[in-house]
Tab-separated table of C-alpha atoms in Angstrom:
chain	number	residue	atom	x	y	z
A	1	MET	CA	-0.640	14.323	41.366
A	2	LYS	CA	0.391	14.758	44.983
A	3	GLY	CA	-1.476	11.801	46.075
A	4	ILE	CA	-0.403	9.622	43.437
A	5	ALA	CA	3.419	10.685	44.762
A	6	GLY	CA	3.248	9.404	47.838
A	7	VAL	CA	1.431	6.551	46.777
A	8	LEU	CA	4.223	5.520	44.770
A	9	GLY	CA	6.724	6.625	46.741
A	10	ALA	CA	9.076	9.822	46.674
A	11	SER	CA	12.067	7.847	45.311
A	12	PHE	CA	10.229	6.341	42.410
A	13	TRP	CA	8.211	9.230	41.123
A	14	ALA	CA	9.391	12.576	42.129
A	15	GLU	CA	6.370	14.935	42.216
A	16	GLU	CA	8.051	17.501	39.866
A	17	THR	CA	8.323	14.323	37.198
A	18	LEU	CA	4.403	13.328	37.789
A	19	GLU	CA	3.753	17.225	36.881
A	20	ALA	CA	5.756	17.583	33.751
A	21	VAL	CA	3.843	14.079	32.489
A	22	PRO	CA	0.923	15.843	30.950
A	23	GLN	CA	3.022	18.316	29.361
A	24	ASN	CA	4.760	15.144	27.122
A	25	VAL	CA	1.375	14.078	26.175
A	26	ASN	CA	0.104	14.930	22.489
A	27	THR	CA	-2.901	17.574	23.778
A	28	HIS	CA	-3.147	18.976	19.827
A	29	SER	CA	-6.301	17.191	19.043
A	30	LYS	CA	-9.155	14.964	21.521
A	31	PRO	CA	-9.794	11.810	19.352
A	32	SER	CA	-13.274	11.039	21.033
A	33	GLU	CA	-14.617	14.487	20.127
A	34	LEU	CA	-13.009	14.257	16.309
A	35	LYS	CA	-15.543	14.514	13.738
A	36	ILE	CA	-15.242	14.729	9.524
A	37	THR	CA	-16.487	17.693	8.652
A	38	ASP	CA	-15.226	17.965	4.793
A	39	LEU	CA	-13.893	15.653	1.808
A	40	ARG	CA	-12.006	17.229	-0.741
A	41	VAL	CA	-9.892	16.327	-3.615
A	42	ALA	CA	-6.833	17.512	-6.012
A	43	THR	CA	-6.182	15.487	-9.245
A	44	ILE	CA	-2.644	14.925	-10.020
A	45	ALA	CA	-1.401	14.363	-13.727
A	46	ARG	CA	1.329	12.503	-15.233
A	47	ALA	CA	3.101	10.848	-12.259
A	48	PRO	CA	3.103	9.068	-14.323
A	49	MET	CA	-0.224	7.998	-13.712
A	50	THR	CA	-3.670	10.740	-12.713
A	51	CYS	CA	-3.639	10.168	-9.493
A	52	PRO	CA	-6.586	12.120	-7.110
A	53	ILE	CA	-5.650	13.120	-3.982
A	54	ILE	CA	-8.320	13.317	-1.503
A	55	ARG	CA	-8.034	15.320	2.179
A	56	ILE	CA	-10.551	14.881	4.770
A	57	ASP	CA	-11.209	17.275	7.512
A	58	THR	CA	-11.753	17.799	11.012
A	59	ASN	CA	-13.508	19.871	13.480
A	60	GLN	CA	-10.310	20.115	14.969
A	61	GLY	CA	-8.158	21.323	11.862
A	62	ILE	CA	-6.294	18.002	11.398
A	63	TYR	CA	-6.515	16.405	8.397
A	64	GLY	CA	-5.948	12.701	6.696
A	65	LEU	CA	-4.604	11.950	3.011
A	66	GLY	CA	-5.971	9.540	0.938
A	67	GLU	CA	-5.978	8.369	-2.824
A	68	VAL	CA	-8.227	7.461	-5.192
A	69	ARG	CA	-6.694	4.202	-7.574
A	70	ASP	CA	-4.987	4.957	-11.005
A	71	GLY	CA	-7.257	5.345	-13.780
A	72	ALA	CA	-10.169	5.893	-11.633
A	73	ASN	CA	-11.560	8.796	-10.901
A	74	LYS	CA	-12.106	11.290	-7.812
A	75	VAL	CA	-15.956	10.862	-8.207
A	76	TYR	CA	-15.500	7.242	-6.365
A	77	ALA	CA	-14.359	9.246	-3.081
A	78	LEU	CA	-16.734	12.138	-3.284
A	79	GLY	CA	-20.070	9.837	-3.657
A	80	LEU	CA	-19.265	8.435	-0.142
A	81	LYS	CA	-18.344	11.818	1.685
A	82	SER	CA	-22.024	12.246	2.935
A	83	ARG	CA	-22.162	8.573	4.423
A	84	ILE	CA	-19.044	9.757	6.547
A	85	LEU	CA	-19.926	13.329	7.252
A	86	GLY	CA	-19.873	13.803	11.321
A	87	GLU	CA	-17.943	9.873	11.432
A	88	ASN	CA	-15.326	9.887	14.072
A	89	PRO	CA	-12.328	9.511	11.482
A	90	CYS	CA	-10.563	7.363	14.585
A	91	ASN	CA	-13.286	4.453	14.088
A	92	ILE	CA	-11.521	3.467	11.037
A	93	ASP	CA	-13.075	-0.391	11.134
A	94	LYS	CA	-17.204	0.983	11.801
A	95	ILE	CA	-16.698	3.729	8.569
A	96	PHE	CA	-15.070	0.710	5.966
A	97	ARG	CA	-18.061	-1.402	7.253
A	98	LYS	CA	-20.872	1.277	6.724
A	99	ILE	CA	-18.955	2.409	2.481
A	100	LYS	CA	-17.344	-1.015	1.949
A	101	GLN	CA	-20.330	-1.811	-0.023
A	102	PHE	CA	-19.904	0.916	-2.404
A	103	GLY	CA	-16.562	-0.304	-3.304
A	104	GLY	CA	-15.965	-3.190	-6.202
A	105	HIS	CA	-12.876	-4.783	-8.020
A	106	ALA	CA	-10.533	-2.882	-10.069
A	107	ARG	CA	-10.571	0.882	-10.420
A	108	GLN	CA	-14.048	0.332	-8.815
A	109	GLY	CA	-12.738	0.115	-5.061
A	110	GLY	CA	-10.545	3.743	-5.288
A	111	GLY	CA	-12.907	5.584	-3.640
A	112	VAL	CA	-13.584	3.257	-0.023
A	113	CYS	CA	-9.682	2.716	0.055
A	114	ALA	CA	-8.893	5.786	-0.620
A	115	ILE	CA	-11.153	7.342	2.357
A	116	GLU	CA	-9.560	4.300	4.497
A	117	MET	CA	-6.350	5.646	4.134
A	118	ALA	CA	-6.826	9.014	5.261
A	119	LEU	CA	-8.669	7.595	8.383
A	120	TRP	CA	-5.742	5.790	8.999
A	121	ASP	CA	-3.582	9.146	8.018
A	122	LEU	CA	-5.942	10.928	10.520
A	123	ALA	CA	-6.190	8.356	13.326
A	124	GLY	CA	-2.459	8.258	13.129
A	125	LYS	CA	-1.897	12.484	13.562
A	126	ALA	CA	-4.651	12.098	16.010
A	127	TYR	CA	-3.019	9.558	18.849
A	128	ASN	CA	0.371	10.897	17.546
A	129	VAL	CA	1.707	7.051	16.212
A	130	PRO	CA	3.026	5.971	12.783
A	131	VAL	CA	0.262	3.607	10.752
A	132	TYR	CA	2.388	0.725	11.503
A	133	GLN	CA	2.334	0.763	15.100
A	134	MET	CA	-1.352	0.691	15.078
A	135	LEU	CA	-0.864	-2.140	12.768
A	136	GLY	CA	0.508	-4.167	15.563
A	137	GLY	CA	4.210	-3.022	14.421
A	138	LYS	CA	6.570	-3.883	12.322
A	139	PHE	CA	8.181	-6.720	10.744
A	140	ARG	CA	11.040	-4.357	8.896
A	141	ASP	CA	12.138	-0.849	8.534
A	142	LYS	CA	13.111	-0.845	4.881
A	143	ILE	CA	10.626	-2.121	1.822
A	144	ARG	CA	12.182	-3.701	-1.055
A	145	CYS	CA	10.991	-2.669	-4.876
A	146	TYR	CA	10.585	-2.974	-7.831
A	147	ALA	CA	10.599	0.151	-10.759
A	148	ASP	CA	8.516	-0.397	-14.158
A	149	THR	CA	10.547	-0.011	-16.900
A	150	THR	CA	10.150	1.487	-20.636
A	151	GLU	CA	9.393	-1.741	-22.557
A	152	SER	CA	11.378	-1.769	-26.128
A	153	HIS	CA	10.842	-4.319	-28.883
A	154	ASP	CA	14.847	-5.027	-28.842
A	155	PRO	CA	15.924	-7.337	-25.819
A	156	LYS	CA	19.444	-5.602	-25.943
A	157	ILE	CA	17.592	-2.300	-25.235
A	158	TYR	CA	15.842	-3.553	-22.442
A	159	GLY	CA	17.822	-5.765	-21.370
A	160	GLU	CA	20.726	-2.485	-21.010
A	161	ARG	CA	17.730	-0.701	-19.113
A	162	LEU	CA	16.710	-3.181	-16.582
A	163	LYS	CA	20.601	-3.499	-15.821
A	164	LYS	CA	20.547	0.260	-14.961
A	165	ARG	CA	17.496	-0.981	-12.538
A	166	LYS	CA	19.820	-3.141	-10.833
A	167	GLU	CA	22.990	-0.778	-10.748
A	168	GLN	CA	20.398	1.897	-9.147
A	169	GLY	CA	20.153	-0.965	-6.494
A	170	PHE	CA	17.011	-2.335	-7.044
A	171	THR	CA	17.176	-6.047	-5.641
A	172	TRP	CA	14.172	-7.092	-7.693
A	173	LEU	CA	13.833	-6.317	-11.619
A	174	LYS	CA	10.418	-6.586	-13.865
A	175	MET	CA	9.511	-7.356	-17.395
A	176	ASP	CA	6.834	-6.936	-20.030
A	177	LEU	CA	6.935	-9.942	-22.767
A	178	GLY	CA	3.910	-9.491	-24.508
A	179	ILE	CA	2.829	-11.269	-27.603
A	180	ASP	CA	2.833	-7.891	-29.175
A	181	LEU	CA	6.527	-8.688	-29.863
A	182	MET	CA	5.643	-10.620	-32.606
A	183	GLU	CA	2.854	-9.347	-34.586
A	184	ASP	CA	4.469	-9.220	-37.511
A	185	VAL	CA	6.531	-12.990	-37.661
A	186	PRO	CA	4.762	-15.220	-39.808
A	187	GLY	CA	3.990	-18.954	-37.844
A	188	ALA	CA	4.492	-17.381	-34.374
A	189	ILE	CA	0.380	-16.683	-33.193
A	190	THR	CA	-2.271	-18.071	-34.440
A	191	ARG	CA	-5.323	-16.385	-34.427
A	192	PRO	CA	-9.025	-15.863	-35.823
A	193	GLU	CA	-8.588	-13.674	-39.312
A	194	GLY	CA	-9.859	-9.599	-37.772
A	195	VAL	CA	-8.841	-10.509	-34.085
A	196	SER	CA	-6.104	-8.183	-32.983
A	197	VAL	CA	-2.818	-9.385	-31.213
A	198	GLY	CA	-3.933	-7.458	-28.125
A	199	GLY	CA	-7.439	-9.760	-28.382
A	200	GLY	CA	-9.605	-6.598	-27.522
A	201	ASP	CA	-9.454	-4.871	-24.001
A	202	ARG	CA	-12.788	-6.214	-22.744
A	203	VAL	CA	-12.546	-10.014	-23.963
A	204	GLU	CA	-11.525	-12.356	-21.337
A	205	HIS	CA	-8.451	-14.058	-22.199
A	206	MET	CA	-10.116	-17.485	-22.866
A	207	PHE	CA	-12.153	-16.365	-25.342
A	208	THR	CA	-10.009	-14.554	-27.274
A	209	GLY	CA	-8.904	-17.640	-29.727
A	210	ILE	CA	-4.951	-16.829	-29.786
A	211	GLU	CA	-2.799	-19.416	-28.935
A	212	LEU	CA	1.141	-19.619	-29.554
A	213	THR	CA	3.088	-21.987	-31.772
A	214	PRO	CA	6.266	-23.279	-30.314
A	215	LYS	CA	7.963	-20.617	-32.351
A	216	GLY	CA	6.088	-18.386	-30.819
A	217	CYS	CA	6.728	-19.526	-27.363
A	218	GLU	CA	10.926	-19.740	-28.434
A	219	ILE	CA	10.877	-16.488	-29.748
A	220	MET	CA	9.540	-15.141	-26.242
A	221	ALA	CA	12.057	-17.114	-24.295
A	222	ASN	CA	14.556	-16.213	-26.240
A	223	PHE	CA	13.807	-12.123	-25.705
A	224	MET	CA	14.183	-13.190	-21.823
A	225	GLY	CA	17.282	-15.014	-22.097
A	226	THR	CA	18.923	-12.207	-24.055
A	227	VAL	CA	17.743	-9.989	-21.285
A	228	ARG	CA	19.086	-12.388	-18.442
A	229	GLU	CA	22.646	-12.015	-20.277
A	230	TYR	CA	22.274	-8.294	-19.125
A	231	VAL	CA	20.839	-8.800	-15.296
A	232	GLY	CA	22.192	-11.893	-14.848
A	233	TYR	CA	20.706	-14.851	-12.901
A	234	ASP	CA	21.216	-13.985	-9.462
A	235	ILE	CA	18.359	-11.445	-9.012
A	236	PRO	CA	14.389	-12.191	-9.269
A	237	LEU	CA	12.858	-11.129	-12.623
A	238	SER	CA	9.036	-11.274	-12.835
A	239	CYS	CA	7.304	-11.564	-16.389
A	240	ASP	CA	3.503	-9.536	-16.999
A	241	HIS	CA	1.506	-8.477	-19.706
A	242	PHE	CA	1.962	-11.232	-21.965
A	243	GLY	CA	-1.484	-10.850	-23.930
A	244	HIS	CA	-4.421	-12.685	-24.076
A	245	ILE	CA	-4.200	-16.188	-24.534
A	246	GLY	CA	-5.473	-19.699	-23.820
A	247	VAL	CA	-4.477	-21.245	-21.060
A	248	LYS	CA	-2.433	-24.305	-22.783
A	249	SER	CA	-0.922	-21.781	-24.218
A	250	CYS	CA	0.279	-20.022	-20.991
A	251	ILE	CA	1.657	-23.548	-20.039
A	252	ARG	CA	3.457	-24.356	-22.907
A	253	LEU	CA	5.017	-20.521	-22.488
A	254	ALA	CA	5.603	-20.675	-19.001
A	255	HIS	CA	7.568	-24.031	-19.775
A	256	ALA	CA	9.393	-22.401	-22.273
A	257	LEU	CA	10.987	-19.420	-19.940
A	258	GLU	CA	11.483	-22.131	-17.163
A	259	ARG	CA	14.951	-21.925	-18.087
A	260	TYR	CA	15.426	-18.646	-17.785
A	261	ASN	CA	13.929	-18.838	-13.425
A	262	PRO	CA	11.351	-15.868	-13.746
A	263	ALA	CA	10.384	-15.012	-10.369
A	264	TRP	CA	6.854	-15.129	-11.662
A	265	LEU	CA	4.445	-14.908	-14.364
A	266	GLU	CA	1.885	-12.152	-13.501
A	267	ASP	CA	-2.031	-12.493	-14.397
A	268	MET	CA	-1.588	-15.109	-17.071
A	269	VAL	CA	-5.355	-15.209	-16.883
A	270	PRO	CA	-7.396	-13.328	-15.173
A	271	TRP	CA	-8.068	-13.823	-11.767
A	272	GLN	CA	-11.681	-15.142	-11.148
A	273	HIS	CA	-10.994	-18.198	-13.084
A	274	THR	CA	-9.337	-20.273	-9.802
A	275	ASP	CA	-9.923	-23.321	-11.549
A	276	LEU	CA	-7.869	-22.486	-14.683
A	277	LEU	CA	-5.216	-20.847	-12.638
A	278	LYS	CA	-5.041	-23.941	-10.685
A	279	GLU	CA	-4.494	-25.734	-14.160
A	280	ILE	CA	-2.106	-23.757	-14.970
A	281	LYS	CA	-0.529	-23.530	-11.763
A	282	GLN	CA	-0.129	-27.580	-11.929
A	283	HIS	CA	1.276	-28.349	-15.115
A	284	ILE	CA	4.570	-25.580	-14.624
A	285	ASN	CA	7.505	-25.019	-12.440
A	286	VAL	CA	7.539	-21.154	-12.499
A	287	PRO	CA	5.940	-19.286	-9.662
A	288	LEU	CA	2.495	-17.825	-10.570
A	289	LEU	CA	0.808	-14.814	-9.562
A	290	THR	CA	-2.869	-12.252	-9.483
A	291	GLY	CA	-4.355	-10.065	-7.633
A	292	GLU	CA	-4.330	-6.110	-8.867
A	293	ASP	CA	-7.783	-6.206	-9.801
A	294	ILE	CA	-8.812	-8.085	-6.655
A	295	TYR	CA	-11.225	-5.878	-3.716
A	296	LEU	CA	-11.739	-7.454	-0.637
A	297	LYS	CA	-10.386	-10.183	1.215
A	298	GLU	CA	-12.448	-13.345	0.633
A	299	PRO	CA	-11.208	-13.401	-3.014
A	300	PHE	CA	-7.853	-13.843	-2.079
A	301	ILE	CA	-8.244	-16.164	0.500
A	302	GLU	CA	-10.677	-18.281	-1.695
A	303	LEU	CA	-7.100	-18.145	-4.327
A	304	ALA	CA	-5.150	-19.109	-1.275
A	305	ARG	CA	-6.883	-21.755	-0.246
A	306	ASN	CA	-7.049	-23.204	-3.521
A	307	HIS	CA	-3.588	-23.278	-3.864
A	308	ALA	CA	-3.966	-21.373	-7.361
A	309	VAL	CA	-1.556	-19.375	-7.342
A	310	ASP	CA	2.215	-18.474	-5.458
A	311	ILE	CA	1.895	-15.224	-4.711
A	312	LEU	CA	-0.795	-12.650	-4.195
A	313	HIS	CA	-0.346	-9.535	-5.394
A	314	PRO	CA	-2.695	-7.159	-3.883
A	315	ASP	CA	-2.788	-3.295	-5.049
A	316	LEU	CA	-4.102	-1.447	-1.541
A	317	ALA	CA	-5.852	1.241	-3.460
A	318	THR	CA	-8.202	-1.713	-4.873
A	319	SER	CA	-7.805	-4.514	-2.156
A	320	GLY	CA	-9.561	-2.558	0.787
A	321	GLY	CA	-7.000	-0.303	1.827
A	322	ILE	CA	-4.485	-0.815	4.822
A	323	LEU	CA	-6.018	-2.836	7.184
A	324	GLU	CA	-7.775	-4.977	4.612
A	325	THR	CA	-4.404	-5.497	2.829
A	326	LYS	CA	-2.683	-6.706	6.032
A	327	LYS	CA	-5.645	-8.953	6.809
A	328	ILE	CA	-5.122	-10.403	3.774
A	329	GLY	CA	-1.289	-11.116	3.506
A	330	ASP	CA	-1.738	-12.690	7.521
A	331	ALA	CA	-4.548	-14.745	5.722
A	332	ILE	CA	-3.029	-15.663	2.636
A	333	GLN	CA	0.356	-16.473	5.090
A	334	GLU	CA	-1.942	-19.508	6.524
A	335	HIS	CA	-2.230	-21.528	3.341
A	336	GLY	CA	1.987	-20.739	2.365
A	337	VAL	CA	1.314	-18.011	-0.132
A	338	ALA	CA	3.261	-14.883	-0.052
A	339	MET	CA	2.168	-11.352	-0.874
A	340	ALA	CA	3.585	-8.879	-3.145
A	341	MET	CA	1.845	-5.462	-3.445
A	342	HIS	CA	1.097	-3.912	-6.918
A	343	PHE	CA	1.310	0.326	-6.463
A	344	ALA	CA	0.766	2.988	-9.474
A	345	GLY	CA	0.149	6.514	-7.979
A	346	SER	CA	2.012	9.533	-6.060
A	347	PRO	CA	3.894	9.491	-2.896
A	348	VAL	CA	0.228	9.366	-0.155
A	349	SER	CA	-1.061	6.225	-1.917
A	350	CYS	CA	3.080	4.760	-1.764
A	351	MET	CA	3.072	5.430	1.823
A	352	ALA	CA	-0.631	3.670	2.852
A	353	ASN	CA	2.033	0.817	1.195
A	354	VAL	CA	4.716	0.873	2.537
A	355	HIS	CA	3.651	0.681	6.274
A	356	CYS	CA	1.209	-1.893	5.408
A	357	ALA	CA	4.175	-3.564	4.110
A	358	ALA	CA	5.917	-3.237	7.238
A	359	ALA	CA	3.357	-4.767	9.556
A	360	THR	CA	2.962	-7.720	7.236
A	361	GLU	CA	5.157	-10.602	7.525
A	362	ASN	CA	4.478	-12.497	4.452
A	363	PHE	CA	5.551	-8.864	2.049
A	364	LEU	CA	8.150	-9.962	-0.965
A	365	VAL	CA	8.100	-6.393	-2.785
A	366	LEU	CA	6.464	-3.246	-3.824
A	367	GLU	CA	5.847	-1.968	-7.323
A	368	ASN	CA	7.265	1.554	-8.232
A	369	HIS	CA	6.288	3.200	-11.458
A	370	SER	CA	7.312	6.652	-10.876
A	371	VAL	CA	10.962	6.280	-10.638
A	372	ASP	CA	11.976	8.427	-14.132
A	373	VAL	CA	9.042	11.230	-12.638
A	374	PRO	CA	11.457	13.970	-11.650
A	375	TRP	CA	9.260	15.537	-9.832
A	376	TRP	CA	7.675	12.906	-7.937
A	377	ASN	CA	9.793	13.415	-4.753
A	378	ASP	CA	8.910	16.880	-4.056
A	379	LEU	CA	5.172	16.132	-4.074
A	380	VAL	CA	5.505	15.932	-0.325
A	381	GLU	CA	7.669	16.349	2.306
A	382	GLY	CA	8.482	15.079	5.320
A	383	VAL	CA	10.271	11.671	4.859
A	384	GLU	CA	13.569	10.832	3.422
A	385	LYS	CA	14.397	11.420	-0.237
A	386	PRO	CA	15.332	10.148	-2.561
A	387	ILE	CA	11.945	8.023	-2.019
A	388	VAL	CA	13.058	5.209	-3.297
A	389	ASN	CA	16.543	5.093	-2.447
A	390	HIS	CA	18.910	2.413	-4.159
A	391	GLY	CA	15.672	0.011	-4.329
A	392	PHE	CA	14.185	0.572	-0.876
A	393	ILE	CA	12.227	2.983	0.833
A	394	THR	CA	12.730	3.729	4.755
A	395	VAL	CA	9.244	3.554	6.533
A	396	PRO	CA	8.470	6.831	8.080
A	397	ASP	CA	7.770	7.105	12.114
A	398	LYS	CA	6.187	10.360	11.986
A	399	PRO	CA	2.138	10.156	12.554
A	400	GLY	CA	-0.255	9.157	10.503
A	401	LEU	CA	1.035	8.065	6.996
A	402	GLY	CA	4.179	10.323	8.279
A	403	VAL	CA	3.924	13.094	4.689
A	404	VAL	CA	2.490	16.818	4.088
A	405	LEU	CA	1.949	17.702	0.831
A	406	ASN	CA	4.067	20.395	-0.702
A	407	ASP	CA	1.271	22.955	-1.992
A	408	GLU	CA	3.569	24.174	-4.522
A	409	VAL	CA	5.184	21.265	-6.603
A	410	MET	CA	1.352	19.410	-6.106
A	411	LYS	CA	-0.214	23.374	-7.985
A	412	GLN	CA	1.980	22.943	-10.597
A	413	HIS	CA	1.365	19.714	-11.618
A	414	LEU	CA	-2.966	19.881	-11.628
A	415	LEU	CA	-4.748	17.636	-14.170
A	416	GLU	CA	-7.368	20.183	-13.868
A	417	PRO	CA	-8.259	23.911	-11.658
A	418	GLY	CA	-9.258	23.485	-8.429
A	419	TYR	CA	-7.119	22.694	-5.353
A	420	PHE	CA	-8.413	21.059	-2.487
A	421	GLU	CA	-11.642	23.202	-3.167
A	422	PRO	CA	-14.519	23.014	-0.861
A	423	THR	CA	-17.057	20.107	-2.589
A	424	PRO	CA	-20.651	21.180	-0.628
A	425	GLU	CA	-23.025	19.688	-3.288
A	426	TRP	CA	-21.629	15.948	-2.652
A	427	ASN	CA	-22.979	16.567	1.137
A	428	ASN	CA	-26.034	15.245	0.809
A	429	ILE	CA	-26.756	12.302	-0.676
A	430	ARG	CA	-29.099	10.402	0.694
A	431	ALA	CA	-29.981	6.397	-0.076
A	432	ASN	CA	-30.702	3.478	2.058
A	433	ASP	CA	-28.067	1.657	2.128
A	434	ARG	CA	-28.428	-1.621	4.059
A	435	LEU	CA	-28.434	-4.644	2.518
A	436	TRP	CA	-30.941	-7.027	4.435
A	437	SER	CA	-34.588	-6.189	5.385
């Protein structure tokens, strides 16, 4: 140190200053020597979803938190444990490329994404920086949210509930607007005898035979119109859960809703049908959105390149995790497509979304399903409370995701016995995973 001080000159670097430098470096971890030693799970119930939280442990005592997507299962992550043991968790992209073949669309991506989140949390802690900084920095300090709101078949009750969201500070709203509103209304829906209004949850929209009549379209439009009377026209109001209706009915309904200026119409047909989405988009004057069930960036890029939708809507716990979702945002921006973010989970996954949203320029708004769950905020410590404050989440500056679990509260809301118990039974699953010869 003395030699360096002599070279630099005593007037520039005082000797005592140079001696103090190592004292201010984070030395609680040696990132180059980190190794993954365990993967454990604790599953939270009714948050309002089931949320399997994973913890990746290391040989240096630091750990990372991640979360399997709502509606998935902890085994999606546990089945990957043997493939990450012994790896350096700071090699996030290397590990992701190793395990991504075991993910899939919708909930099947949950295990890969949970591990990816936890690796970012670990790397941030190892290097003592927040995740957003490792992604290139942030475009915003606060993340805009919209809140899931309990549906009512009475538009006045629904309108009042959404008005209360606005009074809570939310600057973006979303409502469900489905054909179930008209199940008992004669002349509103055409469907084959024996087909339920739901159409069957495993039957894609185009194959149900369900179509809206002009009367049905008008009923649904009037429903949205009543809601608009409560919340006004100045605030974005998105619409979702229309039902499994055909392409032409989607177009007719969009025309009927146009006068009430929806912020977007969500998942009108399954995302896989690029040409059908493009057909709908070309015939309507309302923004179209899809994406919550897509795994990895390539299908998002295909939809954006074909201008099949106006907005894409990845769920970070399906789409491939934090870095893959930022890549999605950056790629679709090149095609003029904005990115909203679907989310339904605990504060762990929430913070993964927040860091990604902060670091992605074309981000619009993040979903939250837990505003009405009184103990949701208490599952974690270390961040500003309430987490969703007047419709926004403050981006944390602490290392990693920026949260630690409140063990006492977590244990009060477990789905099943056991809190991050050892999982040695998953240590030695072996297979030849190579995809080529």
